[in-house]
PDB file of C-alpha atoms in Angstrom:
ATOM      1  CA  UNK T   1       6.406  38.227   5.547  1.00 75.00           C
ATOM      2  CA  UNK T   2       3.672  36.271   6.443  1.00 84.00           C
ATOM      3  CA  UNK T   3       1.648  37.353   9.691  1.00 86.00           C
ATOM      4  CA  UNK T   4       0.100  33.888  10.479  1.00 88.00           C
ATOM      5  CA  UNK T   5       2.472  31.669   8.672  1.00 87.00           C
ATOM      6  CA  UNK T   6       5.861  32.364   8.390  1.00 82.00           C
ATOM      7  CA  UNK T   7       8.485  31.675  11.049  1.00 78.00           C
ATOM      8  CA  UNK T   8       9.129  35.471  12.685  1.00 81.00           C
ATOM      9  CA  UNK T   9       9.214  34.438  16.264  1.00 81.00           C
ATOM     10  CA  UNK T  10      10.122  32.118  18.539  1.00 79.00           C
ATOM     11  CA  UNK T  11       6.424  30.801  19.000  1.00 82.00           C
ATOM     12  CA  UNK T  12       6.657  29.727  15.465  1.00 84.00           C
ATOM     13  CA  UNK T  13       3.785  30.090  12.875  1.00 88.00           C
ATOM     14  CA  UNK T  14       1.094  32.067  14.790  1.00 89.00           C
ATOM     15  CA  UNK T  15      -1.307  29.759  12.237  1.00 89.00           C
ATOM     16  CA  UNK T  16      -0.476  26.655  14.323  1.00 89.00           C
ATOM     17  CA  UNK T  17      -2.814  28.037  17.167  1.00 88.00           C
ATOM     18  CA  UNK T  18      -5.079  30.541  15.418  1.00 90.00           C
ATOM     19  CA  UNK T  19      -7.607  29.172  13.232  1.00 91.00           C
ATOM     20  CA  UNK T  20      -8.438  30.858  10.001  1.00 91.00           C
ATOM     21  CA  UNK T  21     -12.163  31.028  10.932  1.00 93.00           C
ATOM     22  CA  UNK T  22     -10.320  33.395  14.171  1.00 92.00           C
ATOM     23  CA  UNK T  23      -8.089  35.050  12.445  1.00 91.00           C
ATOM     24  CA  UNK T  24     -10.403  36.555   9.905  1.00 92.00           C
ATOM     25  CA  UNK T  25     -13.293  37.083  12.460  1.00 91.00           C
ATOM     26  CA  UNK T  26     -11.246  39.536  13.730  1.00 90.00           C
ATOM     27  CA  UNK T  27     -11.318  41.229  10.600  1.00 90.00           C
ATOM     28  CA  UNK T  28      -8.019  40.401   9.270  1.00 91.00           C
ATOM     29  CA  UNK T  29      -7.139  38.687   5.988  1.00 91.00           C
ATOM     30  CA  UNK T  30      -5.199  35.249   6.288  1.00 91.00           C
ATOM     31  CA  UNK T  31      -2.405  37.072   3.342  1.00 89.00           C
ATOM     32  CA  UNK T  32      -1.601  39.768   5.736  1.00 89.00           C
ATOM     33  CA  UNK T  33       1.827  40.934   6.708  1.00 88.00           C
ATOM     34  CA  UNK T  34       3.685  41.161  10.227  1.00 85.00           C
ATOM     35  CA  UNK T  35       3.448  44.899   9.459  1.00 83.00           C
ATOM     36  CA  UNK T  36      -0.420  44.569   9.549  1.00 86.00           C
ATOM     37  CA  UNK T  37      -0.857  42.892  13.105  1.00 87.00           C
ATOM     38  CA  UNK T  38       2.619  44.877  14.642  1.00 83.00           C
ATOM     39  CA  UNK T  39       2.777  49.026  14.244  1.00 79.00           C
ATOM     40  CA  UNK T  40       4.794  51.397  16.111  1.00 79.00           C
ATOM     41  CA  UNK T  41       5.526  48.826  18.954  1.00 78.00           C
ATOM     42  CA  UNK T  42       1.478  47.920  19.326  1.00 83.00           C
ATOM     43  CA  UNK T  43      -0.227  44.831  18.740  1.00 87.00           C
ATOM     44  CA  UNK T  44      -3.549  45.195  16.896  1.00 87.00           C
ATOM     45  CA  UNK T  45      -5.163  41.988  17.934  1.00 88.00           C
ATOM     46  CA  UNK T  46      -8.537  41.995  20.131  1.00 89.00           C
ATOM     47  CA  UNK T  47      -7.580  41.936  23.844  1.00 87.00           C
ATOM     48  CA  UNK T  48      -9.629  38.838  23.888  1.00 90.00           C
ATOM     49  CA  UNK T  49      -6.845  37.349  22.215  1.00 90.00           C
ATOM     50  CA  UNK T  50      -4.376  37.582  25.455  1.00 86.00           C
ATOM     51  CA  UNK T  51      -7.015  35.503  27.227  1.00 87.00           C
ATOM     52  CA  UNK T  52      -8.518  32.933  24.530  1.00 90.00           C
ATOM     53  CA  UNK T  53      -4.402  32.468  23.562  1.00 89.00           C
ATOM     54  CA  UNK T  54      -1.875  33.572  26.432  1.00 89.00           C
ATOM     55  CA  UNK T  55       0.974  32.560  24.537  1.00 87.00           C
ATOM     56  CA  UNK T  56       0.587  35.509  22.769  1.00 86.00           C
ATOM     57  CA  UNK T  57       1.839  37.052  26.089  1.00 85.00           C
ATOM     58  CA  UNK T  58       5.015  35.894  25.059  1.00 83.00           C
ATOM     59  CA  UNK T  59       5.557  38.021  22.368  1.00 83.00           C
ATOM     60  CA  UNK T  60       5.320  40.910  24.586  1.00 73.00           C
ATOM     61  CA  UNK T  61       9.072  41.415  24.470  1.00 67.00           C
ATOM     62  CA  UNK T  62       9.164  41.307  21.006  1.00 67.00           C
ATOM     63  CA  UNK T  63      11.562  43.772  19.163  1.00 61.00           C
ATOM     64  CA  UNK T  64      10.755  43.243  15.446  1.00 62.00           C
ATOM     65  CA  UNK T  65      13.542  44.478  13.199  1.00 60.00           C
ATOM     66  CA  UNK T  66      11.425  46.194   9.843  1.00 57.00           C
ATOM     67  CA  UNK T  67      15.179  46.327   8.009  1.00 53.00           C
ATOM     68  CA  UNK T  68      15.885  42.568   8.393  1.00 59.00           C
ATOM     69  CA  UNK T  69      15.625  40.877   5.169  1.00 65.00           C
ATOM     70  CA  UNK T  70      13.390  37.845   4.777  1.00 65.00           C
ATOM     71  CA  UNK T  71      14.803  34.213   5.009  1.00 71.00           C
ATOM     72  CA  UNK T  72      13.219  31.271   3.348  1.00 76.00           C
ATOM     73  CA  UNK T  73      13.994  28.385   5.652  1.00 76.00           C
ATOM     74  CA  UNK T  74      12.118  24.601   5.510  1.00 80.00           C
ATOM     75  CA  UNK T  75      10.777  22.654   8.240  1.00 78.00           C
ATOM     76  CA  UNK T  76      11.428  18.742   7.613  1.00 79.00           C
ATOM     77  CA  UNK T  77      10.564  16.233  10.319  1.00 76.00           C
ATOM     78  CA  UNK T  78      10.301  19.069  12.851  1.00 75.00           C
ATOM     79  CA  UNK T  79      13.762  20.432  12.057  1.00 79.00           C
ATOM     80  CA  UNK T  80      13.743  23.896  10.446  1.00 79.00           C
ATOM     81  CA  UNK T  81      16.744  24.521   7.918  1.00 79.00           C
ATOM     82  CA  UNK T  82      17.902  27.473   4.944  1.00 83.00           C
ATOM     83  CA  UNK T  83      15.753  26.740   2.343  1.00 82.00           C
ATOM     84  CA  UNK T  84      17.441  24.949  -0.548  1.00 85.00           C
ATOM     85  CA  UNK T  85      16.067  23.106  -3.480  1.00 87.00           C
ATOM     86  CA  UNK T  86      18.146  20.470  -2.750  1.00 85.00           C
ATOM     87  CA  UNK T  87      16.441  20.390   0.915  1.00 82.00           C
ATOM     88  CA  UNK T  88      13.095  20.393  -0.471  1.00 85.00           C
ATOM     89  CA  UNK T  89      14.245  17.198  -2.968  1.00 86.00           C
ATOM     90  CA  UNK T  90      15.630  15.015  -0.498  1.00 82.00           C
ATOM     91  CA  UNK T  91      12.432  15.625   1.936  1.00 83.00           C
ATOM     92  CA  UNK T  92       9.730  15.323  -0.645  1.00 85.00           C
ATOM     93  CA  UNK T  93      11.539  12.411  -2.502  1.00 84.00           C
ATOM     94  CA  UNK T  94      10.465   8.552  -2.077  1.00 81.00           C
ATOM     95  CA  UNK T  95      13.444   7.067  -0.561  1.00 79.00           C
ATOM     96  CA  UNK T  96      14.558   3.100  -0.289  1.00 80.00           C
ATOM     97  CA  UNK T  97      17.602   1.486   1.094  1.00 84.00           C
ATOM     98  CA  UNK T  98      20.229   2.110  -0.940  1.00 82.00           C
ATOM     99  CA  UNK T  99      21.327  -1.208  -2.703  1.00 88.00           C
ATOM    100  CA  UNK T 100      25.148  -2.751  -2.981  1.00 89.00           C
ATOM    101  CA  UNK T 101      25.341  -2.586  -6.820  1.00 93.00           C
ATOM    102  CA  UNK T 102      24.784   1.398  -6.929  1.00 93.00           C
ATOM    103  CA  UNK T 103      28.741   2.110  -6.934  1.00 93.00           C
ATOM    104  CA  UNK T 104      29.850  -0.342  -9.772  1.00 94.00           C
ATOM    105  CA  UNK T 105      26.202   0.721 -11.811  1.00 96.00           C
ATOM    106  CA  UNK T 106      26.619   4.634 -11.210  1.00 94.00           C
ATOM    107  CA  UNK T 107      30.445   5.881 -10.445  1.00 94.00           C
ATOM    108  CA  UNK T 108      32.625   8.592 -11.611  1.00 94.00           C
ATOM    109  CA  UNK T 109      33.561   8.743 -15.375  1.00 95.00           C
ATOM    110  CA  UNK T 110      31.346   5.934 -16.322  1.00 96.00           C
ATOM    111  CA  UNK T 111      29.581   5.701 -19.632  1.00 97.00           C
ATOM    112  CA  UNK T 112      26.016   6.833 -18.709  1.00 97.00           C
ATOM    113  CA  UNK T 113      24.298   4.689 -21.477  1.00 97.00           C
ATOM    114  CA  UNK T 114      25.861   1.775 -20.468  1.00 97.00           C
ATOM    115  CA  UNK T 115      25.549   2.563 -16.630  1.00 97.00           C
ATOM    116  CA  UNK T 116      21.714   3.040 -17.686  1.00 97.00           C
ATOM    117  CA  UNK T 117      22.371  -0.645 -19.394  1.00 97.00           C
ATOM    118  CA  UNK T 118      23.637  -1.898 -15.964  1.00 97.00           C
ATOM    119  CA  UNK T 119      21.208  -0.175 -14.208  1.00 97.00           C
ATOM    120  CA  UNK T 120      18.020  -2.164 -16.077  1.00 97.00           C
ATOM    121  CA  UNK T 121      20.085  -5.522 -15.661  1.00 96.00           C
ATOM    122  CA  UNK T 122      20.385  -5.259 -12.308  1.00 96.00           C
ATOM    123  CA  UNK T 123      16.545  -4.227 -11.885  1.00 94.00           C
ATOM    124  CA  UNK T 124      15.708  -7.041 -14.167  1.00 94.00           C
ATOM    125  CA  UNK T 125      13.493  -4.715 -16.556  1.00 94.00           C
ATOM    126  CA  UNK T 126      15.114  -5.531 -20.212  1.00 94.00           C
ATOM    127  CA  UNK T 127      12.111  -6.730 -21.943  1.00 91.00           C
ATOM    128  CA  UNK T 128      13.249 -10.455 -22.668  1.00 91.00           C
ATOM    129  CA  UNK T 129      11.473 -13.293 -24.620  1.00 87.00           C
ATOM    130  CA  UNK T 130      10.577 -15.129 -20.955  1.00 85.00           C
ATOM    131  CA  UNK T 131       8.853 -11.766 -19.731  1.00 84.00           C
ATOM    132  CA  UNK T 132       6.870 -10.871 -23.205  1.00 79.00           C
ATOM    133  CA  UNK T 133       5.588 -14.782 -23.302  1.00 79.00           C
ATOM    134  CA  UNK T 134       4.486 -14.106 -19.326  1.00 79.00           C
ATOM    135  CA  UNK T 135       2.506 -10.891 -20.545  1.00 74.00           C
ATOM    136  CA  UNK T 136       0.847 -12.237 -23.718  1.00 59.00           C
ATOM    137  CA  UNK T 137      -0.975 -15.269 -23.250  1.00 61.00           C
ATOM    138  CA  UNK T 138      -2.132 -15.500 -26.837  1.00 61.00           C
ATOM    139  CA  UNK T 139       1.098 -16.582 -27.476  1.00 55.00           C
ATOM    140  CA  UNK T 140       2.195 -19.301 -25.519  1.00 56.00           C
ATOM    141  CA  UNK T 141       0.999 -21.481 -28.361  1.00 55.00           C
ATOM    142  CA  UNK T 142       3.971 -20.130 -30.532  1.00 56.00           C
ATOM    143  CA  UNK T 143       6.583 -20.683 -27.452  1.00 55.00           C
ATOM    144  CA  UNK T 144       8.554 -23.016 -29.720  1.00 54.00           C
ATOM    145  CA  UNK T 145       9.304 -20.578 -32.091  1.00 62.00           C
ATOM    146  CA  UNK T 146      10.456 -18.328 -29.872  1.00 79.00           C
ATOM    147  CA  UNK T 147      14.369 -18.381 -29.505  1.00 88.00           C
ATOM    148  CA  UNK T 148      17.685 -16.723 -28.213  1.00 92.00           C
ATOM    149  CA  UNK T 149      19.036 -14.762 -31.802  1.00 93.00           C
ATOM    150  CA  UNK T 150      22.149 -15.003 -30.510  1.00 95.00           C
ATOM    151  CA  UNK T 151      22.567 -18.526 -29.981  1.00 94.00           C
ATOM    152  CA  UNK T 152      19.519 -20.295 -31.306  1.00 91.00           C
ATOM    153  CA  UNK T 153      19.020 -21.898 -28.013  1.00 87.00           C
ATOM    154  CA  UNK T 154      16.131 -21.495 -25.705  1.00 82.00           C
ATOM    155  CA  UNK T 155      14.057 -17.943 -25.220  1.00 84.00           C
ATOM    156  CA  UNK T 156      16.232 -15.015 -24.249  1.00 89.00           C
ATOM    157  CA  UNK T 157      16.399 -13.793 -20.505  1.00 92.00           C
ATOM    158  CA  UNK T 158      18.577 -11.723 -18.316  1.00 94.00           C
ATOM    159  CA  UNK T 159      20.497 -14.529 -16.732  1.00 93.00           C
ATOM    160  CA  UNK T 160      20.544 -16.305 -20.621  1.00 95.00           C
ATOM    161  CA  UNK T 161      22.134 -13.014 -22.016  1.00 95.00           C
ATOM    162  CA  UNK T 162      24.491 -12.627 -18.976  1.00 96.00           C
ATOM    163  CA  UNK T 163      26.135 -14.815 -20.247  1.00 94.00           C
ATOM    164  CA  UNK T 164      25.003 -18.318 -20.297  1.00 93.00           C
ATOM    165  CA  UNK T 165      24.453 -18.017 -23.902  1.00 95.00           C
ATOM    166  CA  UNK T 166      26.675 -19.675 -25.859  1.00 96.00           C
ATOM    167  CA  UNK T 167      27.368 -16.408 -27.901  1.00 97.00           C
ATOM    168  CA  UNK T 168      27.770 -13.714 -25.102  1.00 97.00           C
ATOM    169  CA  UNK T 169      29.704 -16.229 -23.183  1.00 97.00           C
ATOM    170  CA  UNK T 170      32.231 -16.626 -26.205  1.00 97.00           C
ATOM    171  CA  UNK T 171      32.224 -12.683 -25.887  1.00 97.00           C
ATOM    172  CA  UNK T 172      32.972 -12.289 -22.514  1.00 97.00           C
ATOM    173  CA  UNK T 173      35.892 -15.062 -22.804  1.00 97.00           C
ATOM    174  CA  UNK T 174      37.509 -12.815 -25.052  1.00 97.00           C
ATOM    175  CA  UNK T 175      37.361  -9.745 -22.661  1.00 97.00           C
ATOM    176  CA  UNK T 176      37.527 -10.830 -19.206  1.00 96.00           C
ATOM    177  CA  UNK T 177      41.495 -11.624 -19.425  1.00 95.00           C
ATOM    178  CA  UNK T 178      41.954  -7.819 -20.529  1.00 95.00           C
ATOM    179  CA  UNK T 179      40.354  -6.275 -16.727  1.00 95.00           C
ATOM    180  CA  UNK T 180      42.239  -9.312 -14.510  1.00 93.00           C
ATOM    181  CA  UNK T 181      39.026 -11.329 -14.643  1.00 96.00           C
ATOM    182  CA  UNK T 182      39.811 -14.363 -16.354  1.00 94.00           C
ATOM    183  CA  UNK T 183      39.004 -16.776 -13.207  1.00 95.00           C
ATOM    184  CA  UNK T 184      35.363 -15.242 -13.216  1.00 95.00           C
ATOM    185  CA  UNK T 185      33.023 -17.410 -14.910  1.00 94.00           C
ATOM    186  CA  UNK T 186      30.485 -16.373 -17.919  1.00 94.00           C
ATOM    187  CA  UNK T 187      27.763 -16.112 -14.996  1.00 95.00           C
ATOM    188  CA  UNK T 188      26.159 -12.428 -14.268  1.00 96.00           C
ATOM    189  CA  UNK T 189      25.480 -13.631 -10.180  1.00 96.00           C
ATOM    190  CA  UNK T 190      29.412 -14.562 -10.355  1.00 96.00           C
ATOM    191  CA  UNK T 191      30.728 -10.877 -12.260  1.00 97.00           C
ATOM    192  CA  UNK T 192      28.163  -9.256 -10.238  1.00 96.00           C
ATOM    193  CA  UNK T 193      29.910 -11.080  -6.777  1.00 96.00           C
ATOM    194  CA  UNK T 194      33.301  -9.832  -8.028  1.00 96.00           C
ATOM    195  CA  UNK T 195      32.196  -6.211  -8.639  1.00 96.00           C
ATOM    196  CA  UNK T 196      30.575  -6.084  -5.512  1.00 94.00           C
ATOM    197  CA  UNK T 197      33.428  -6.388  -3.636  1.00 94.00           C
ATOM    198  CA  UNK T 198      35.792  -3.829  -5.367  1.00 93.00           C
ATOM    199  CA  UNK T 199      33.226  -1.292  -6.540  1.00 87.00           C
ATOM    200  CA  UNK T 200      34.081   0.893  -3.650  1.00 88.00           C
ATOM    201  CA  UNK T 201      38.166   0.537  -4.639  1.00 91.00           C
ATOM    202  CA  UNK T 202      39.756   3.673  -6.383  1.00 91.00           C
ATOM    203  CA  UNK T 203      42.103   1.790  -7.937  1.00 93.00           C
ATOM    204  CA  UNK T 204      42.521   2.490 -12.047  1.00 94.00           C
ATOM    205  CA  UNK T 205      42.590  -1.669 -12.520  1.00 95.00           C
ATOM    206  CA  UNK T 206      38.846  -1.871 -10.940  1.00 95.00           C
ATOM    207  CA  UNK T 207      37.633   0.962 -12.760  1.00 96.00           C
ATOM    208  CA  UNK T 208      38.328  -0.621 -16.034  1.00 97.00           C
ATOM    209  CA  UNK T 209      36.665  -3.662 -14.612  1.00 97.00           C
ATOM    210  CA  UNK T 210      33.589  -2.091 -14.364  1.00 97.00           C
ATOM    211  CA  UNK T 211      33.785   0.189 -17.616  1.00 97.00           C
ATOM    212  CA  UNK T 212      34.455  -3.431 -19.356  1.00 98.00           C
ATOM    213  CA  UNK T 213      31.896  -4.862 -17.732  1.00 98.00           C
ATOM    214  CA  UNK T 214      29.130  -2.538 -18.810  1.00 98.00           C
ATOM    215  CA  UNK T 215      30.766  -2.081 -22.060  1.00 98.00           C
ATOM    216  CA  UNK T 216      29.845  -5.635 -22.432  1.00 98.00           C
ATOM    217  CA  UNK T 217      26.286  -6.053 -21.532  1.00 97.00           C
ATOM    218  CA  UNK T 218      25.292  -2.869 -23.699  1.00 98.00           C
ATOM    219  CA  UNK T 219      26.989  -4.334 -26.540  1.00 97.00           C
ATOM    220  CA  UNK T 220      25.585  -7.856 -26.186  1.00 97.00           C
ATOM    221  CA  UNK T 221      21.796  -6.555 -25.666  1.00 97.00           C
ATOM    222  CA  UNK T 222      22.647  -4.410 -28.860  1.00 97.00           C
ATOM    223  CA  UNK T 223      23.955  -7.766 -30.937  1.00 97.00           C
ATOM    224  CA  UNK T 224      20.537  -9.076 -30.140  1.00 95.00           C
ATOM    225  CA  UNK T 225      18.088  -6.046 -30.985  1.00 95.00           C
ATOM    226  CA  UNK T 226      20.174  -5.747 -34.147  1.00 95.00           C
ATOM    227  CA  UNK T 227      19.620  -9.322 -35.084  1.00 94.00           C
ATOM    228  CA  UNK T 228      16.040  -8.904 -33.945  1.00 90.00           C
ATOM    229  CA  UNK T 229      15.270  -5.552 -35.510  1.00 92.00           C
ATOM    230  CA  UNK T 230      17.714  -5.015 -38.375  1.00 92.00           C
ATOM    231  CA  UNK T 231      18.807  -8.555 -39.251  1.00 90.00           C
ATOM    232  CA  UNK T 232      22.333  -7.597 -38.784  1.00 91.00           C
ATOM    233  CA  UNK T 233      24.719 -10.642 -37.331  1.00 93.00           C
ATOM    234  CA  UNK T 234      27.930  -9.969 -36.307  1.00 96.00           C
ATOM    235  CA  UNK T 235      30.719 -13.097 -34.911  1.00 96.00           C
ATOM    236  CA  UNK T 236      31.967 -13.115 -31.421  1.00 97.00           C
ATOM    237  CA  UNK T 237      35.346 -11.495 -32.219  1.00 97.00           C
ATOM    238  CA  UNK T 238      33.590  -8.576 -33.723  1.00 97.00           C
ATOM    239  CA  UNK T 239      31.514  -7.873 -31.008  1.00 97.00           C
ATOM    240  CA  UNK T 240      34.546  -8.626 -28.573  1.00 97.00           C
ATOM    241  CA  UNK T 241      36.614  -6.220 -30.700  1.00 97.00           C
ATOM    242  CA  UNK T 242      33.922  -3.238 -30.046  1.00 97.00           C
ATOM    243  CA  UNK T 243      33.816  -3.847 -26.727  1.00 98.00           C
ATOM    244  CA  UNK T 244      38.057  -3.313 -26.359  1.00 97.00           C
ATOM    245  CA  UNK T 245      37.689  -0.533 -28.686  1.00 97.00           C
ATOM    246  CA  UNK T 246      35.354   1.170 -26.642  1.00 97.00           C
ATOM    247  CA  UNK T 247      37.042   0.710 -23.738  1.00 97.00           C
ATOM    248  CA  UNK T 248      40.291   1.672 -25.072  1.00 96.00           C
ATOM    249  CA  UNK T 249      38.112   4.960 -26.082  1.00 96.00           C
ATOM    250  CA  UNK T 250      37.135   5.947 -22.848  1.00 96.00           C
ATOM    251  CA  UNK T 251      40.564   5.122 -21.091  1.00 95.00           C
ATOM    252  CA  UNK T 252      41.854   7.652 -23.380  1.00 93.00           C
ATOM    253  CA  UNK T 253      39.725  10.399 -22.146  1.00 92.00           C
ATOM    254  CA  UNK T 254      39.431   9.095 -18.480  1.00 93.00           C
ATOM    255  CA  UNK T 255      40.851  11.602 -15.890  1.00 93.00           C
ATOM    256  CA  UNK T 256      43.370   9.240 -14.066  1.00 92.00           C
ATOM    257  CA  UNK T 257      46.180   9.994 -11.742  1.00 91.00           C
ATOM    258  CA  UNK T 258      49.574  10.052 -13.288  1.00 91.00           C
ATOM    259  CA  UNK T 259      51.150   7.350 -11.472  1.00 92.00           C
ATOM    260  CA  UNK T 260      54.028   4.605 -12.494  1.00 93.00           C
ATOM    261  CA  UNK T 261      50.663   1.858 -11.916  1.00 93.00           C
ATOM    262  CA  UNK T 262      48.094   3.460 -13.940  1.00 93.00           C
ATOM    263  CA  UNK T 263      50.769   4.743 -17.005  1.00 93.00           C
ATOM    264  CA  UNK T 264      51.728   0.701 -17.023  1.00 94.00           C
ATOM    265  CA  UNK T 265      48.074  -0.187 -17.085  1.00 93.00           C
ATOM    266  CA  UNK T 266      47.358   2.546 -19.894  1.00 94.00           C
ATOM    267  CA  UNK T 267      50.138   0.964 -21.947  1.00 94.00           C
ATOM    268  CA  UNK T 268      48.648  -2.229 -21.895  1.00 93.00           C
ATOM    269  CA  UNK T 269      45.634  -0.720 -23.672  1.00 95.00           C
ATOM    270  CA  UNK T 270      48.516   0.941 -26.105  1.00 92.00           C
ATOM    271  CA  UNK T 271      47.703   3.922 -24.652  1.00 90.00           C
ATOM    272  CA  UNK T 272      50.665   6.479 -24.734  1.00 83.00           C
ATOM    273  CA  UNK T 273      51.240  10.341 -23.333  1.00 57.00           C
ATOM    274  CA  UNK T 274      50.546  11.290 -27.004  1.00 51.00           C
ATOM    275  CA  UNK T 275      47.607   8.938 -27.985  1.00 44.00           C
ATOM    276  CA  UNK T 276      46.004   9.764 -24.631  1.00 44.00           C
ATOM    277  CA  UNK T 277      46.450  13.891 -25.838  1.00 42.00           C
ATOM    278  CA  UNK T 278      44.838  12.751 -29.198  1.00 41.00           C
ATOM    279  CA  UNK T 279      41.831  11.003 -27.406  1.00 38.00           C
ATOM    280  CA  UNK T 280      40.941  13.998 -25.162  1.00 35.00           C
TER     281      UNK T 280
END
């Protein structure tokens, strides 16, 4: 245990008072122990000390125990705590309010590529057509060329995609009567509004929501970097079709509670006791 700068008495680190240039003009090193400055009940500092510093008086009273084992602890805004890594992570870490879209983006059995999806939709980072003719200037002369692969129509963007293209709205018609959203219009701000207010429900019905949801921009973002990178087009209803399937997927290896509410809602996905046995 540190002499000068661990925490072994109520005075706290003897280093927040004694400079190093002091410490080691009195001949000790700044890596020494409690044991080195404390033997058989005697302090071995210069008597000058009790002048120059008489808190040191303090310690006076001391009763070290030598058989005590050494605690890590961490001091964090003045507060000292049992070391933990975890401690250490949340006081070193760059924090920021915590935004309303973090419970339907990351929650509880969701797919993690597609919550990664969500996660760059919602932060506006995909790298669209509109952002790549912002960055390159060179090729603003070829703007006109530029279109949406999925719909011919315009340059690509997040609020394009999601899903005022003609294409990805077609999609998400097809799949928005499946989750109970079929009054929420092809409009990310608008599924985004309706999220926002149930994403804190634990109800099976809004979880699927929000599994369909993400389901739905992944596999929209990969219909366009197909068609962009592989020249592979697929219709609506196929796309649609992957989405359901993928869905259906994960509701047959989702942890749910065994109610009369969610076995209903797991037979509307033609989900059975034995098909959900077969998917786990």
């Amino acid at each position: 245990m540190s002499a000068w700068f661990d925490y072994w008495n109520d005075l706290g680190p003897l280093g927040d008072f004694l400079l190093p240039r002091t410490i080691t003009d009195a001949d000790f090193r700044l890596d020494d122990p409690v044991a080195k400055i404390f033997y058989n009940g005697v302090w071995n500092w210069p008597v000058a000390w009790r002048d120059l510093f008489p808190v040191l008086i303090q310690l006076d009273h001391l009763h070290l125990e030598p058989s005590k084992p050494d605690r890590l602890l961490w001091k964090d805004d003045g507060e000292i705590n049992e070391f933990s890594s975890s401690a250490v992570w949340h006081s070193v870490r760059h924090r920021e309010p915590e935004v309303d879209w973090c419970s339907f983006v990351w929650f509880a059995q969701c797919i993690p590529r597609h919550a990664f999806m969500m996660w760059l939709i919602m932060k506006g980072k995909l790298l669209t057509q509109d952002k790549i003719l912002q960055w390159d200037l060179s090729r603003r002369k070829n703007m006109n060329m530029m279109c949406c692969l999925l719909c011919y129509e315009n340059f690509d963007s997040h609020s394009h995609l999601f899903f005022k293209c003609k294409f990805s709205s077609q999609v998400w018609l097809m799949v928005r009567n499946r989750v109970g959203m079929s009054f929420v219009c092809p409009r990310w701000v608008d599924i985004v509004d309706w999220l926002r207010v149930r994403a804190r429900s634990k109800k099976a019905h809004v979880y699927v929501a929000m599994i369909l949801v993400a389901a739905t921009a992944y596999s929209i973002w990969q219909e366009r970097n197909a068609r962009l990178f592989e020249n592979q087009l697929r219709p609506p209803k196929t796309v649609s079709d992957i989405i359901l399937k993928t869905v259906r997927y994960k509701l047959m290896g989702a942890k749910l509670k065994n109610t009369d509410r969610v076995r209903k809602l797991l037979g509307e996905w033609e989900i059975t006791k034995e098909s959900e046995n077969d998917g786990g």
